[in-house]
Short mmCIF file of C-alpha atoms (C1' of nucleotides) in Angstrom, two decimals:
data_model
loop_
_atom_site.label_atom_id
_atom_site.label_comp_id
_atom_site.label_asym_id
_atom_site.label_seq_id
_atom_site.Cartn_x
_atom_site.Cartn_y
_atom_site.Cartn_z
CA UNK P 270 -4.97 -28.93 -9.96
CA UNK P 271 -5.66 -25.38 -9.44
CA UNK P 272 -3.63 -22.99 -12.12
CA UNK P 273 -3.90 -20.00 -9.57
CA UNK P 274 -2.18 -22.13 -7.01
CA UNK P 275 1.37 -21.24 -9.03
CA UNK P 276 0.75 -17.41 -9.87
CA UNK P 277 1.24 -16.53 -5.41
CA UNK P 278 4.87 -18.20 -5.57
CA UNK P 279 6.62 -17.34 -8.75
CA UNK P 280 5.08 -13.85 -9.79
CA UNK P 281 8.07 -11.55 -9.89
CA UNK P 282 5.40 -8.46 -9.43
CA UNK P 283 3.84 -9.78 -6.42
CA UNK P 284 6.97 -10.89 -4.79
CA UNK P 285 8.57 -7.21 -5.23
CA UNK P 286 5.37 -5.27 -3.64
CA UNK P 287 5.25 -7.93 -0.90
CA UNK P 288 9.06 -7.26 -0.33
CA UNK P 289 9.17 -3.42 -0.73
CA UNK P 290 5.84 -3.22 1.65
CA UNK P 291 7.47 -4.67 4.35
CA UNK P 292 10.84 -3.10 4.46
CA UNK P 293 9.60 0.04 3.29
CA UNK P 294 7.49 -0.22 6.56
CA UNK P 295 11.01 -1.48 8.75
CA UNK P 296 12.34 1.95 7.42
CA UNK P 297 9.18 4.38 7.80
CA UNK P 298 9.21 3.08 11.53
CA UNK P 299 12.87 3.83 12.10
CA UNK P 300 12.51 7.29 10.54
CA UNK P 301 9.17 8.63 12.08
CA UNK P 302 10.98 10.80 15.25
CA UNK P 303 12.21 12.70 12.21
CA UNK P 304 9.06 13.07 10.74
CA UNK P 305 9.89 11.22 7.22
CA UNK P 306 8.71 8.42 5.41
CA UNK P 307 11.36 6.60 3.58
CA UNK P 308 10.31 7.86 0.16
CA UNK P 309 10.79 11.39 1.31
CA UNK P 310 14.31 10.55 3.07
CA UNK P 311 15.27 8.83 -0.18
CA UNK P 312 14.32 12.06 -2.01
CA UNK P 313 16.14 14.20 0.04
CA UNK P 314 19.44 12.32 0.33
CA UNK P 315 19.00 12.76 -3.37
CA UNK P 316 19.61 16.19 -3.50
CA UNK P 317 21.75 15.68 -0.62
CA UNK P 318 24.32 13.77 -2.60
CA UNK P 319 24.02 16.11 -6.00
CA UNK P 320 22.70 19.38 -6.46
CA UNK P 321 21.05 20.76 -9.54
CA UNK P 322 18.56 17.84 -10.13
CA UNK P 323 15.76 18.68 -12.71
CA UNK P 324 12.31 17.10 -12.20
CA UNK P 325 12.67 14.85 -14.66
CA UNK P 326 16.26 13.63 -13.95
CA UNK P 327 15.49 13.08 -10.32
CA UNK P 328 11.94 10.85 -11.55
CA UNK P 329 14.21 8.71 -13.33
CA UNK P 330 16.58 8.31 -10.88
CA UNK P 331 14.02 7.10 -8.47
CA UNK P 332 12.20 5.42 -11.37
CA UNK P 333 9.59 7.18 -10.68
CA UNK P 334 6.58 9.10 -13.16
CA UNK P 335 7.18 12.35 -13.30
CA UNK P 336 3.77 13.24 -12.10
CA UNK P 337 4.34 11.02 -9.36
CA UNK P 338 6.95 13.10 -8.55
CA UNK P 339 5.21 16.34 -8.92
CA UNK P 340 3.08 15.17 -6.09
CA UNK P 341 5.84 14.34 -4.07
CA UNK P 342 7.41 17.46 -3.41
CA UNK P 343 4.50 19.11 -2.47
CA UNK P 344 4.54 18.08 1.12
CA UNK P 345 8.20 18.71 1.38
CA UNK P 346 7.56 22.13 -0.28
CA UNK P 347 5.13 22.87 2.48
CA UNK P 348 7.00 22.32 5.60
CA UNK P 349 10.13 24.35 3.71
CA UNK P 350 12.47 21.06 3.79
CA UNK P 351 13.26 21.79 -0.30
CA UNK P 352 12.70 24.64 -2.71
CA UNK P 353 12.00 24.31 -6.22
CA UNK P 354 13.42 27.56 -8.37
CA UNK P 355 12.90 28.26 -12.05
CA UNK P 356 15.98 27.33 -14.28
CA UNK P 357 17.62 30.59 -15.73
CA UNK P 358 18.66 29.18 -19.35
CA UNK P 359 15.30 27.33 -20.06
CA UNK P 360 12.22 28.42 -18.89
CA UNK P 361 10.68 25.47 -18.70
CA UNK P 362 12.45 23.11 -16.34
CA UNK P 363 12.40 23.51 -11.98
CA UNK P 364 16.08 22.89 -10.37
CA UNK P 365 14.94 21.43 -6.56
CA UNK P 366 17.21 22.25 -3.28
CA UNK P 367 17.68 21.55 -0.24
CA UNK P 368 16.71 24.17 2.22
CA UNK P 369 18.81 24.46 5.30
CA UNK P 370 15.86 23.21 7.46
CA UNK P 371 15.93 20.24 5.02
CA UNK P 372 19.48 19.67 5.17
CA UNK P 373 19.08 20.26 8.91
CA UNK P 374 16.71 17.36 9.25
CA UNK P 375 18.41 15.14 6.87
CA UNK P 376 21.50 14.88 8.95
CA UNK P 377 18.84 13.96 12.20
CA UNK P 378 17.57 10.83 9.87
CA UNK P 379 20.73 9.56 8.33
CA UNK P 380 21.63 7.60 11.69
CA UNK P 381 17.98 6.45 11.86
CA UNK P 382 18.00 5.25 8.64
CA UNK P 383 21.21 3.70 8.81
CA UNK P 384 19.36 1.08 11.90
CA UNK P 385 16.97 0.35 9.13
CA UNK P 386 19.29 -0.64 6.46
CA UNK P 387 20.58 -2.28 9.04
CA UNK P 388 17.84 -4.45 9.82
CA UNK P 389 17.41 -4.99 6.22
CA UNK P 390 20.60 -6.49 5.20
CA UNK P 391 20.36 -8.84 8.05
CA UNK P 392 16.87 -10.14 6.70
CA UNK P 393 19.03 -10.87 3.28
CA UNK P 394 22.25 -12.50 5.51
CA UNK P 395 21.76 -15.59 3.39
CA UNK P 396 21.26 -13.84 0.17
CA UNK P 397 24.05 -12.12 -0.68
CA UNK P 398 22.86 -8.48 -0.28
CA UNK P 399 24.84 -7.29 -3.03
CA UNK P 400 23.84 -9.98 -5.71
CA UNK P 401 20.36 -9.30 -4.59
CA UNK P 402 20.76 -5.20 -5.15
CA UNK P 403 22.18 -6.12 -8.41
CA UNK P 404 19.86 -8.49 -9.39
CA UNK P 405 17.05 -5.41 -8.00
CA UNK P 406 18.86 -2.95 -10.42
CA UNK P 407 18.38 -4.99 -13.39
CA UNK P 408 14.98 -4.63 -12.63
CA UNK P 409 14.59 -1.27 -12.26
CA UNK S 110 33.24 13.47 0.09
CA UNK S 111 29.70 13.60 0.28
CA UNK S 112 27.70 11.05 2.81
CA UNK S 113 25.10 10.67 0.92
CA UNK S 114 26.03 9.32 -2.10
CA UNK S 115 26.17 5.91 -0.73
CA UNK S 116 22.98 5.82 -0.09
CA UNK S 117 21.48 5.80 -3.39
CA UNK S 118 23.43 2.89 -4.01
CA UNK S 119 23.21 1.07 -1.19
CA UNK S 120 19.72 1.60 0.43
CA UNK S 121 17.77 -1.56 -0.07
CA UNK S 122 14.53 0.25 0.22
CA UNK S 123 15.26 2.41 -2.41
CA UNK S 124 15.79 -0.46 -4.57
CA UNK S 125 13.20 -2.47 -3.94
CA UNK S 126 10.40 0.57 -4.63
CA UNK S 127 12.66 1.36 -7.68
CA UNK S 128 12.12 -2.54 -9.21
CA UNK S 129 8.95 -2.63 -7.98
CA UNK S 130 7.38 0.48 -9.44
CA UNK S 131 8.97 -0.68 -12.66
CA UNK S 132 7.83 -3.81 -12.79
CA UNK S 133 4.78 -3.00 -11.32
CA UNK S 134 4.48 -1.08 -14.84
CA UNK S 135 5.08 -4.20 -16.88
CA UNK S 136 2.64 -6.27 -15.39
CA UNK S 137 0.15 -3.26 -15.51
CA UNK S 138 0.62 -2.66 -18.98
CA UNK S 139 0.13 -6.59 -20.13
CA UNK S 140 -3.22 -6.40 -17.87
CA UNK S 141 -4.70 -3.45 -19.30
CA UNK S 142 -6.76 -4.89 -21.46
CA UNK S 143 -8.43 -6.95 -18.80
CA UNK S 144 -9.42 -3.60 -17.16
CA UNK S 145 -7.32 -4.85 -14.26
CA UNK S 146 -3.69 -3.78 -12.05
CA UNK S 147 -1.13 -5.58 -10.87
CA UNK S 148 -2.42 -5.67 -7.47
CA UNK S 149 -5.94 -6.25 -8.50
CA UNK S 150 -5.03 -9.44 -10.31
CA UNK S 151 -2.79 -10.55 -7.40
CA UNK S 152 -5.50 -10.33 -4.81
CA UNK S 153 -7.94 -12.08 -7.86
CA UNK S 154 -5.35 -14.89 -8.21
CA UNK S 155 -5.08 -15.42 -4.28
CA UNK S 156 -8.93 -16.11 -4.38
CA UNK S 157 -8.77 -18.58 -7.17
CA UNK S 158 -6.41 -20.13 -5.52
CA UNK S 159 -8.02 -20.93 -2.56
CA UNK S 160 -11.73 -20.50 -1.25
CA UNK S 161 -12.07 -18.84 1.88
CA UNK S 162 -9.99 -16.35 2.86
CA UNK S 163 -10.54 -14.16 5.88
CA UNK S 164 -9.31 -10.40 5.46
CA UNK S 165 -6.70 -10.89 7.81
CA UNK S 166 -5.68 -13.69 6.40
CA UNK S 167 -5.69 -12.59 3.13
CA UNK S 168 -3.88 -9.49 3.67
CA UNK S 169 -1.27 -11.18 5.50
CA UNK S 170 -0.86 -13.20 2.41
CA UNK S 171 -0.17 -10.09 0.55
CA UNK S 172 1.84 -8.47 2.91
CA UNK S 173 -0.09 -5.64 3.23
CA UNK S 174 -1.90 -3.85 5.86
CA UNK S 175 -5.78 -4.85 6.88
CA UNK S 176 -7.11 -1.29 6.12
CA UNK S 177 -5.11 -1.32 2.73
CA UNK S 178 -6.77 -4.55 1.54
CA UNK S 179 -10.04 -3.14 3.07
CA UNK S 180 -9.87 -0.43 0.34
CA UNK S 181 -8.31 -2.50 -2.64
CA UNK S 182 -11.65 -4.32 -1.97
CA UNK S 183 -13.91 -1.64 -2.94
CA UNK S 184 -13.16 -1.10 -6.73
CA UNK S 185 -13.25 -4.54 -7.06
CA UNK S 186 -16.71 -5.45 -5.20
CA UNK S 187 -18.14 -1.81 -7.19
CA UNK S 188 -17.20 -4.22 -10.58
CA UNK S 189 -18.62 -7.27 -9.16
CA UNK S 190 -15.80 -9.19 -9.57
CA UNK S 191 -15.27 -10.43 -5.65
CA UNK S 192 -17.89 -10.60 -2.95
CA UNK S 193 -17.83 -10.12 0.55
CA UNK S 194 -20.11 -12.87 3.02
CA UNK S 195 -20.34 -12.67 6.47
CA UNK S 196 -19.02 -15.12 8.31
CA UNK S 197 -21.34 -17.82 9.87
CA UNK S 198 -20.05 -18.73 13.21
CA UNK S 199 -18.21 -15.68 13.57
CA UNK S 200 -20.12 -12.58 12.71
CA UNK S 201 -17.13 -10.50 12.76
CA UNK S 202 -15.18 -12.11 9.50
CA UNK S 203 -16.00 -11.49 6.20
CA UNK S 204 -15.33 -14.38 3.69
CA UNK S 205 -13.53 -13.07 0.14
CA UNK S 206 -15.08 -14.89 -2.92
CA UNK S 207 -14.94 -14.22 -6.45
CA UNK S 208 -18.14 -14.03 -8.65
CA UNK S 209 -18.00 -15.74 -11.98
CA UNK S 210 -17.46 -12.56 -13.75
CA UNK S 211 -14.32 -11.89 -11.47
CA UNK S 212 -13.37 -15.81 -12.86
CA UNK S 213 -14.27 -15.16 -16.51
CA UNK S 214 -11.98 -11.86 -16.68
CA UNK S 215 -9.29 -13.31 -14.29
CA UNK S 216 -9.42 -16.39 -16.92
CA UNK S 217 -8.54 -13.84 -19.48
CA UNK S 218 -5.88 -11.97 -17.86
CA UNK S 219 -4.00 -14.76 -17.34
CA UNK S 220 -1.80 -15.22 -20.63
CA UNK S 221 -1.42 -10.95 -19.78
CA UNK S 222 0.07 -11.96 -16.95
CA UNK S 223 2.53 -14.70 -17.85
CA UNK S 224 3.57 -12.24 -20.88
CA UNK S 225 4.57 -9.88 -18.05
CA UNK S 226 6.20 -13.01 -16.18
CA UNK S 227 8.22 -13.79 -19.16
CA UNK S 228 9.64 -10.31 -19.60
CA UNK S 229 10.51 -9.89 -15.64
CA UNK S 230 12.58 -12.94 -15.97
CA UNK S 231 13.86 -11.71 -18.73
CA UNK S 232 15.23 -9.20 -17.28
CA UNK S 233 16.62 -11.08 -14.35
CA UNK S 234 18.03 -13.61 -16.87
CA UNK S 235 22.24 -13.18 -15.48
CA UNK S 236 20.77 -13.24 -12.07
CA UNK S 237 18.56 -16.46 -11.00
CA UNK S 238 15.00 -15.72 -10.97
CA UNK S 239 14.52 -18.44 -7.97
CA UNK S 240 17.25 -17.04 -5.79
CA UNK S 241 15.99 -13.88 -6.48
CA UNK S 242 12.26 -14.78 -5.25
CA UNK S 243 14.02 -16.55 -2.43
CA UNK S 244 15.51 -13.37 -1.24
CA UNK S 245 12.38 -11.31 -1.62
CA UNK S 246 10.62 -13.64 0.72
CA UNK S 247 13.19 -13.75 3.03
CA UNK S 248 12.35 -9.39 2.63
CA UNK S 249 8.62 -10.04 2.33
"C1'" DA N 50 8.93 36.03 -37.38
"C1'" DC N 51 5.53 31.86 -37.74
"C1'" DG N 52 3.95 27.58 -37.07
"C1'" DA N 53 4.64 22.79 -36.19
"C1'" DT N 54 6.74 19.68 -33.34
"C1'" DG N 55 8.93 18.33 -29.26
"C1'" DA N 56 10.25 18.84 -24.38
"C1'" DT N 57 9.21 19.97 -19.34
"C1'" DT N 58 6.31 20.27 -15.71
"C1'" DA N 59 1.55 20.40 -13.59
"C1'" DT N 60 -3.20 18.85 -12.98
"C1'" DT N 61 -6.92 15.51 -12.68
"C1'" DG N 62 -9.08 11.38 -11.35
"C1'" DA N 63 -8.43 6.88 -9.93
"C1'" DT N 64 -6.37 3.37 -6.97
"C1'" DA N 65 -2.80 2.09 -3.27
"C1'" DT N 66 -0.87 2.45 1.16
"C1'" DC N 67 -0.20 3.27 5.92
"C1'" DA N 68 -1.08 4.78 11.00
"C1'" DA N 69 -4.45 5.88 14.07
"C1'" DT N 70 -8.77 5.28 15.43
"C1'" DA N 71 -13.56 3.59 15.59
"C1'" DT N 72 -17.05 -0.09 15.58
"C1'" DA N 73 -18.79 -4.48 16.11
"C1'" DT N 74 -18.28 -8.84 17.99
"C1'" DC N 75 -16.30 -12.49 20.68
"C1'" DT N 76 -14.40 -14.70 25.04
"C1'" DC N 77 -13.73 -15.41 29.51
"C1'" DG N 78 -13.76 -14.49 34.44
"C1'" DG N 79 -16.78 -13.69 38.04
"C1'" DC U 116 -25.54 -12.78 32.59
"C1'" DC U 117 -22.14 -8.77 32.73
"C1'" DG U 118 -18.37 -6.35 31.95
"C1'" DA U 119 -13.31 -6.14 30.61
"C1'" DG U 120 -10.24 -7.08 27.40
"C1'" DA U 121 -9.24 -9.12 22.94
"C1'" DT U 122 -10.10 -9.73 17.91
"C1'" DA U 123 -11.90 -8.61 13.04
"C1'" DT U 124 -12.98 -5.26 10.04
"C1'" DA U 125 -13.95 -0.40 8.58
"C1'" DT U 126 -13.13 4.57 8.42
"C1'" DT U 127 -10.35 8.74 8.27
"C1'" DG U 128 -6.74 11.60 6.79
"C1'" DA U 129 -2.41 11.79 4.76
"C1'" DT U 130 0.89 10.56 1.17
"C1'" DA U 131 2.10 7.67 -3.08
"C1'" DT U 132 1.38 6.21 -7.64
"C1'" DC U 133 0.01 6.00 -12.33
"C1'" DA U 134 -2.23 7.26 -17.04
"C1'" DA U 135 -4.08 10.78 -19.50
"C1'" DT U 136 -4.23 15.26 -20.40
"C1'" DA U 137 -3.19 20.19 -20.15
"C1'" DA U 138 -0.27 24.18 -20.02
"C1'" DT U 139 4.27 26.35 -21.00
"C1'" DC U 140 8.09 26.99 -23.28
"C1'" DA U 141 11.82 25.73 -26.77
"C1'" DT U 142 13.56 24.59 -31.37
"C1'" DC U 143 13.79 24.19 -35.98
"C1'" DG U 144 12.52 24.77 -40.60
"C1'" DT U 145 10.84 28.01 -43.77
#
DNA sequence: ACGATGATTATTGATATCAATATATCTCGG
DNA sequence: CCGAGATATATTGATATCAATAATCATCGT
């Protein structure tokens, strides 16, 4: 018997990339007339839903690297959907907005990503959605 | 009240990246000193598993698109780990094999990888690993 | 005030990922 | 056999992602 055969149907690592893969696809295709991908929506309702996020608090929130981060405002930077400032107390640390154009654009996805999630939590009908979300945030 | 603070909690794409990036991290980690990724090993372990793969097929497999697995090829062919043969009676496909090096190091990444295993089910100890993977296929 | 240490963000270089497109090859009707 | 459409893979250009490192700035002890 082949040891590899078991590694393709219980790795926990390979399951999740499959998974987020294809939904993150589901919700890139509902989103594209807005011009997002669903990382950058996710980003923006971020700041959406709380202002005053540093760099580093918003990373973790999306369990992200910080770097990785630092690379992903960049786009949204150029087209003038967010605005990073300078913090006044410490020097060191960038406070990220929403510009109204963001803001603007973020209210055109919401409905478009609300068909996705859609579509999502009827691929999980059988598994409990909110177990599974649960079961998702004990893993990240 | 704000709209988008459901989302963060809700949004089952978000989640799924979150966990995945995460874990993604474990399993890297445990497979560094096998010079190899998460993905990498996943894509190694599919081949070990069965001869033969097409690209299509393989990708499919991994959920991911045919130009993606066309590039996560590269590294690994550079390393001569993996080879790519034409097919015979179809000139178009390209058969996936690995070389005995890629089976010598993927021999000794795997007790890397089921160290990772172990602490991903760890973590999803109150939660069912199997319904878990049963859900992410039902995503995937 | 100085210097060491720590904290925050950015940069670099590599791989990953997709959509759109291109290229090569096959198949099948005529 | 030829050409039209279909199929398999590769390329291109953009964003995503990380580890490692660099660059700034803060803090604290002396």
């Amino acid at each position: 018997m082949n040891e590899y055969r078991e590694i393709g149907s219980v790795c926990i690592a390979l399951h999740l990339r499959r998974a987020a893969r294809h939904v993150g696809r589901i919700y890139d295709e509902a989103l594209r007339p807005a011009g997002i991908n669903n990382g950058q929506f996710s980003l923006m309702a971020m700041l959406a839903a709380k202002d005053d996020w540093t760099m580093q608090e918003l990373a973790d929130s999306l369990g992200l690297d910080q770097s990785s981060l630092s690379a992903a405002v960049k786009p949204l930077m150029r087209r003038d959907l967010i605005v990073q400032e300078a913090g006044t107390d410490d020097a060191r640390v960038r406070r990220l907005r929403l510009t109204p154009a963001g803001r603007r654009l973020l209210d055109r996805a919401r409905p478009l990503w609300r068909t996705a999630q859609r579509r999502a939590e009827e691929l999980l009908e059988d598994h409990q959605p909110d177990a599974v979300r649960s079961a998702l945030r004990a893993l990240g």
